[in-house]
Coordinates of C-alpha atoms and ligand atoms in Angstrom, one line a residue:
X1 CA 205.7 -51.2 21.6
X2 CA 207.8 -51.6 18.5
X3 CA 207.5 -47.9 17.5
X4 CA 206.4 -48.9 14.0
X5 CA 203.2 -46.9 14.1
X6 CA 204.6 -44.2 16.3
X7 CA 206.3 -41.0 15.4
X8 CA 209.7 -40.9 13.8
X9 CA 212.7 -40.9 16.2
X10 CA 214.1 -37.7 17.6
X11 CA 215.6 -35.2 15.1
X12 CA 219.0 -36.6 15.9
X13 CA 218.2 -40.2 15.2
X14 CA 219.5 -41.1 11.8
X15 CA 216.9 -42.1 9.3
X16 CA 219.2 -44.8 8.0
X17 CA 222.0 -46.4 9.9
X18 CA 223.9 -49.4 8.5
X19 CA 226.3 -51.3 10.8
X20 CA 228.3 -53.7 8.7
X21 CA 225.3 -54.4 6.5
X22 CA 225.9 -56.9 3.8
X23 CA 223.9 -59.1 1.4
X24 CA 225.2 -62.3 -0.2
X25 CA 223.0 -64.3 -2.5
X26 CA 223.6 -67.9 -1.5
X27 CA 224.2 -69.3 -5.0
X28 CA 226.0 -71.6 -5.7
X29 CA 228.2 -69.8 -6.3
X30 CA 227.5 -67.2 -3.7
X31 CA 227.3 -63.6 -5.0
X32 CA 228.6 -60.9 -2.7
X33 CA 226.1 -58.3 -4.1
X34 CA 226.6 -55.8 -1.2
X35 CA 229.8 -55.8 0.9
X36 CA 229.9 -55.0 4.6
X37 CA 229.0 -51.3 4.9
X38 CA 228.7 -48.6 7.6
X39 CA 226.4 -45.8 6.5
X40 CA 224.5 -43.0 8.2
X41 CA 221.9 -40.8 6.6
X42 CA 220.6 -38.1 8.8
X43 CA 217.2 -36.4 8.7
X44 CA 217.1 -33.8 6.0
X45 CA 220.0 -35.3 4.0
X46 CA 219.8 -35.6 0.2
X47 CA 222.1 -38.5 -0.8
X48 CA 222.5 -39.6 -4.4
X49 CA 223.8 -43.1 -5.3
X50 CA 225.7 -43.9 -8.5
X51 CA 227.3 -47.0 -9.9
X52 CA 227.5 -49.0 -13.1
X53 CA 225.0 -51.7 -14.0
X54 CA 225.4 -54.8 -11.9
X55 CA 227.3 -52.9 -9.2
X56 CA 224.7 -53.4 -6.4
X57 CA 222.5 -50.4 -6.6
X58 CA 219.2 -52.4 -6.7
X59 CA 220.5 -54.6 -3.9
X60 CA 221.2 -51.4 -1.8
X61 CA 217.7 -50.0 -2.7
X62 CA 216.0 -53.3 -1.7
X63 CA 217.8 -53.3 1.6
X64 CA 217.1 -49.7 2.4
X65 CA 213.5 -50.1 1.2
X66 CA 212.9 -53.2 3.5
X67 CA 212.2 -55.3 0.4
X68 CA 215.2 -57.6 1.1
X69 CA 216.8 -58.3 4.5
X70 CA 220.6 -58.1 4.7
X71 CA 222.3 -61.4 5.3
X72 CA 224.7 -59.7 7.8
X73 CA 224.9 -56.6 9.9
X74 CA 222.3 -54.3 11.4
X75 CA 220.0 -51.9 9.7
X76 CA 218.2 -49.3 11.8
X77 CA 215.5 -47.2 10.2
X78 CA 214.5 -44.2 12.3
X79 CA 216.3 -46.0 15.1
X80 CA 214.2 -49.1 14.8
X81 CA 216.2 -52.3 14.4
X82 CA 214.7 -53.9 11.3
X83 CA 216.4 -57.3 11.6
X84 CA 214.2 -58.3 14.5
X85 CA 210.9 -57.6 12.7
X86 CA 208.5 -60.2 11.3
X87 CA 207.0 -59.8 7.8
X88 CA 203.9 -57.9 9.0
X89 CA 205.9 -55.4 11.0
X90 CA 208.4 -54.9 8.1
X91 CA 205.5 -54.2 5.7
X92 CA 203.9 -51.8 8.2
X93 CA 207.2 -50.0 8.8
X94 CA 207.8 -49.7 5.0
X95 CA 204.3 -48.4 4.4
X96 CA 204.5 -45.9 7.2
X97 CA 208.0 -44.6 6.8
X98 CA 209.3 -45.0 3.2
X99 CA 207.9 -43.3 0.1
X100 CA 209.0 -45.0 -3.1
X101 CA 209.4 -43.2 -6.5
X102 CA 210.2 -45.5 -9.4
X103 CA 211.5 -44.8 -12.9
X104 CA 208.4 -46.3 -14.5
X105 CA 205.9 -44.4 -12.2
X106 CA 203.8 -47.6 -11.4
X107 CA 200.5 -45.7 -11.4
X108 CA 197.2 -47.5 -11.9
X109 CA 196.3 -46.4 -15.5
X110 CA 192.5 -46.5 -15.1
X111 CA 192.4 -44.6 -11.9
X112 CA 192.5 -40.8 -11.6
X113 CA 195.5 -39.0 -10.1
X114 CA 193.4 -38.5 -6.9
X115 CA 192.4 -42.2 -6.7
X116 CA 196.0 -43.3 -7.2
X117 CA 197.1 -41.2 -4.2
X118 CA 194.1 -42.2 -2.1
X119 CA 194.8 -45.9 -2.7
X120 CA 198.3 -45.4 -1.3
X121 CA 196.8 -44.6 2.1
X122 CA 194.9 -47.9 2.5
X123 CA 198.0 -49.6 4.0
X124 CA 199.4 -46.8 6.1
X125 CA 196.7 -46.3 8.8
X126 CA 195.2 -43.0 7.5
X127 CA 191.5 -42.9 8.5
X128 CA 189.3 -43.3 5.4
X129 CA 187.5 -40.0 5.9
X130 CA 190.8 -38.1 5.9
X131 CA 192.2 -39.7 2.7
X132 CA 190.6 -37.5 0.0
X133 CA 191.7 -34.3 1.6
X134 CA 195.2 -35.6 2.3
X135 CA 195.4 -36.7 -1.4
X136 CA 194.3 -33.4 -2.7
X137 CA 196.8 -31.6 -0.5
X138 CA 199.6 -33.8 -1.7
X139 CA 198.6 -33.3 -5.4
X140 CA 198.4 -29.5 -4.7
X141 CA 201.9 -29.7 -3.3
X142 CA 203.4 -31.2 -6.4
X143 CA 201.6 -28.6 -8.6
X144 CA 198.8 -30.8 -9.8
X145 CA 195.9 -29.3 -7.9
X146 CA 194.2 -28.7 -11.3
X147 CA 194.7 -32.2 -12.6
X148 CA 193.3 -34.3 -9.7
X149 CA 190.7 -36.1 -11.9
X150 CA 193.0 -36.7 -14.9
X151 CA 193.9 -40.3 -15.8
X152 CA 197.6 -41.1 -15.9
X153 CA 197.2 -42.0 -19.6
X154 CA 196.2 -38.4 -20.3
X155 CA 199.2 -36.9 -18.5
X156 CA 202.8 -36.2 -19.5
X157 CA 205.6 -38.2 -18.1
X158 CA 206.5 -35.4 -15.8
X159 CA 203.0 -35.1 -14.5
X160 CA 202.8 -38.8 -13.9
X161 CA 206.0 -38.7 -11.9
X162 CA 204.6 -35.8 -9.9
X163 CA 201.5 -37.9 -9.1
X164 CA 203.9 -40.7 -8.1
X165 CA 205.7 -38.3 -5.8
X166 CA 202.4 -37.1 -4.3
X167 CA 201.6 -40.8 -3.7
X168 CA 205.0 -41.3 -2.0
X169 CA 204.5 -38.3 0.2
X170 CA 201.0 -38.7 1.4
X171 CA 201.8 -41.0 4.3
X172 CA 204.3 -38.4 5.5
X173 CA 207.3 -40.8 5.3
X174 CA 210.6 -40.3 7.0
X175 CA 212.4 -41.1 3.7
X176 CA 211.8 -40.6 0.0
X177 CA 213.5 -43.4 -1.8
X178 CA 213.8 -42.7 -5.5
X179 CA 215.0 -45.1 -8.2
X180 CA 216.0 -43.4 -11.4
X181 CA 213.1 -40.9 -11.0
X182 CA 214.0 -39.0 -14.2
X183 CA 215.1 -42.0 -16.2
X184 CA 211.9 -42.0 -18.4
X185 CA 211.7 -38.2 -18.8
X186 CA 212.8 -35.7 -21.3
X187 CA 215.1 -32.9 -20.0
X188 CA 212.3 -30.4 -19.4
X189 CA 210.2 -32.8 -17.4
X190 CA 213.3 -34.2 -15.6
X191 CA 214.2 -30.6 -14.6
X192 CA 210.7 -30.1 -13.2
X193 CA 210.9 -33.3 -11.2
X194 CA 214.4 -32.5 -9.9
X195 CA 213.3 -29.0 -8.8
X196 CA 210.4 -30.5 -6.9
X197 CA 212.7 -33.0 -5.1
X198 CA 215.0 -30.1 -4.2
X199 CA 212.1 -28.1 -2.8
X200 CA 210.9 -31.1 -0.8
X201 CA 214.5 -31.5 0.5
X202 CA 214.5 -27.8 1.5
X203 CA 211.3 -28.4 3.4
X204 CA 213.1 -31.1 5.4
X205 CA 212.4 -34.3 3.5
X206 CA 215.2 -36.9 3.6
X207 CA 215.9 -38.2 0.1
X208 CA 218.0 -41.1 -1.2
X209 CA 218.1 -41.1 -5.0
X210 CA 219.7 -43.7 -7.3
X211 CA 220.7 -42.7 -10.7
X212 CA 223.0 -43.5 -13.7
X213 CA 223.2 -39.8 -14.6
X214 CA 226.1 -37.8 -13.3
X215 CA 224.2 -34.5 -13.6
X216 CA 221.3 -35.8 -11.6
X217 CA 223.7 -37.2 -9.0
X218 CA 225.4 -33.8 -8.6
X219 CA 222.1 -32.3 -7.3
X220 CA 222.5 -34.2 -4.1
X221 CA 224.1 -32.8 -0.9
X222 CA 226.4 -35.9 -1.0
X223 CA 227.0 -38.8 -3.4
X224 CA 228.0 -42.3 -2.7
X225 CA 229.3 -44.6 -5.4
X226 CA 228.8 -48.4 -5.5
X227 CA 231.2 -50.6 -7.4
X228 CA 231.4 -54.4 -7.2
X229 CA 229.1 -54.2 -4.2
X230 CA 231.4 -51.8 -2.3
X231 CA 229.7 -48.5 -1.3
X232 CA 232.0 -45.5 -0.8
X233 CA 231.4 -41.8 -0.1
X234 CA 232.4 -39.8 -3.1
X235 CA 234.4 -36.7 -2.2
X236 CA 234.0 -34.0 -4.8
X237 CA 237.0 -31.7 -5.4
X238 CA 235.8 -28.2 -5.9
Ligands
ADP301 P1 222.5 -52.9 -10.2 O1 221.2 -52.5 -9.6 O2 223.6 -51.9 -9.8 O3 222.5 -53.1 -11.7 P2 222.2 -55.4 -8.7 O4 222.1 -54.9 -7.3 O5 220.9 -55.7 -9.4 O6 223.0 -54.3 -9.5 O7 223.1 -56.6 -8.7 C1 224.4 -56.7 -8.0 C2 225.0 -58.1 -8.3 O8 224.1 -59.1 -7.7 C3 225.1 -58.5 -9.7 O9 226.3 -59.2 -9.9 C4 223.9 -59.4 -10.0 O10 224.1 -60.3 -11.0 C5 223.8 -60.1 -8.6 N1 222.4 -60.5 -8.3 C6 221.3 -59.7 -8.3 N2 220.2 -60.3 -7.9 C7 220.6 -61.6 -7.7 C8 219.9 -62.8 -7.3 N3 218.6 -62.9 -7.0 N4 220.7 -64.0 -7.2 C9 222.0 -64.0 -7.5 N5 222.7 -62.8 -7.8 C10 222.0 -61.7 -8.0

């Protein structure tokens, strides 16, 4: 039993645990994109990640999101050692436990909001008959209960991102992994999306959010900075 399809670990099991995790692109010449790092993200944390372009943020996101395997160290997601998993198990673990929110939304333009959210459940083991109700509930949760049949092309950027958040939440993941979620939004829509993320955090969701924007980063409970592949906890001075 790998635990991939099972419940999340105990409340004390970190959602993310890095033990000397690193990623080097082989080159030549080799690029040390992510330097050896110990990191713990507990259940209910809200961690923001900042760093200049080329610093290693995408590399970090790809490792955490099980899109790339580290070349050194151990990554435990919900207490599950990810290095030992084959491709199928990695994909299953990702689908079951990580909800992704991207800057560019990545919705299917010719499918309604409801269909976009329903389709996200195809790969995460939710029985077909439960999918429509689960999708409606997720859209209701993000304040779009009245827009379930709308096409993304008829929605504002903020509404599209809320559909994307509903899609990310519908599998009840352990972690919401957000990559510049407000990067394509004006300040009003960005504010709505950030308030929604804060509410979800208050309800217990664990959030890791990557951003260029210092104001967005300040909304996290904690911030880590990546520079030249080195991740450091940022200590704020009050
Ligand atoms: P960021 O997301 O902060 O802009 P990245 O994680 O994309 O940074 O990149 C970190 C470093 O790794 C950069 O020096 C980049 O050029 C390098 N890099 C990224 N992807 C590859 C790759 N596939 N092969 C070699 N080097 C890469």
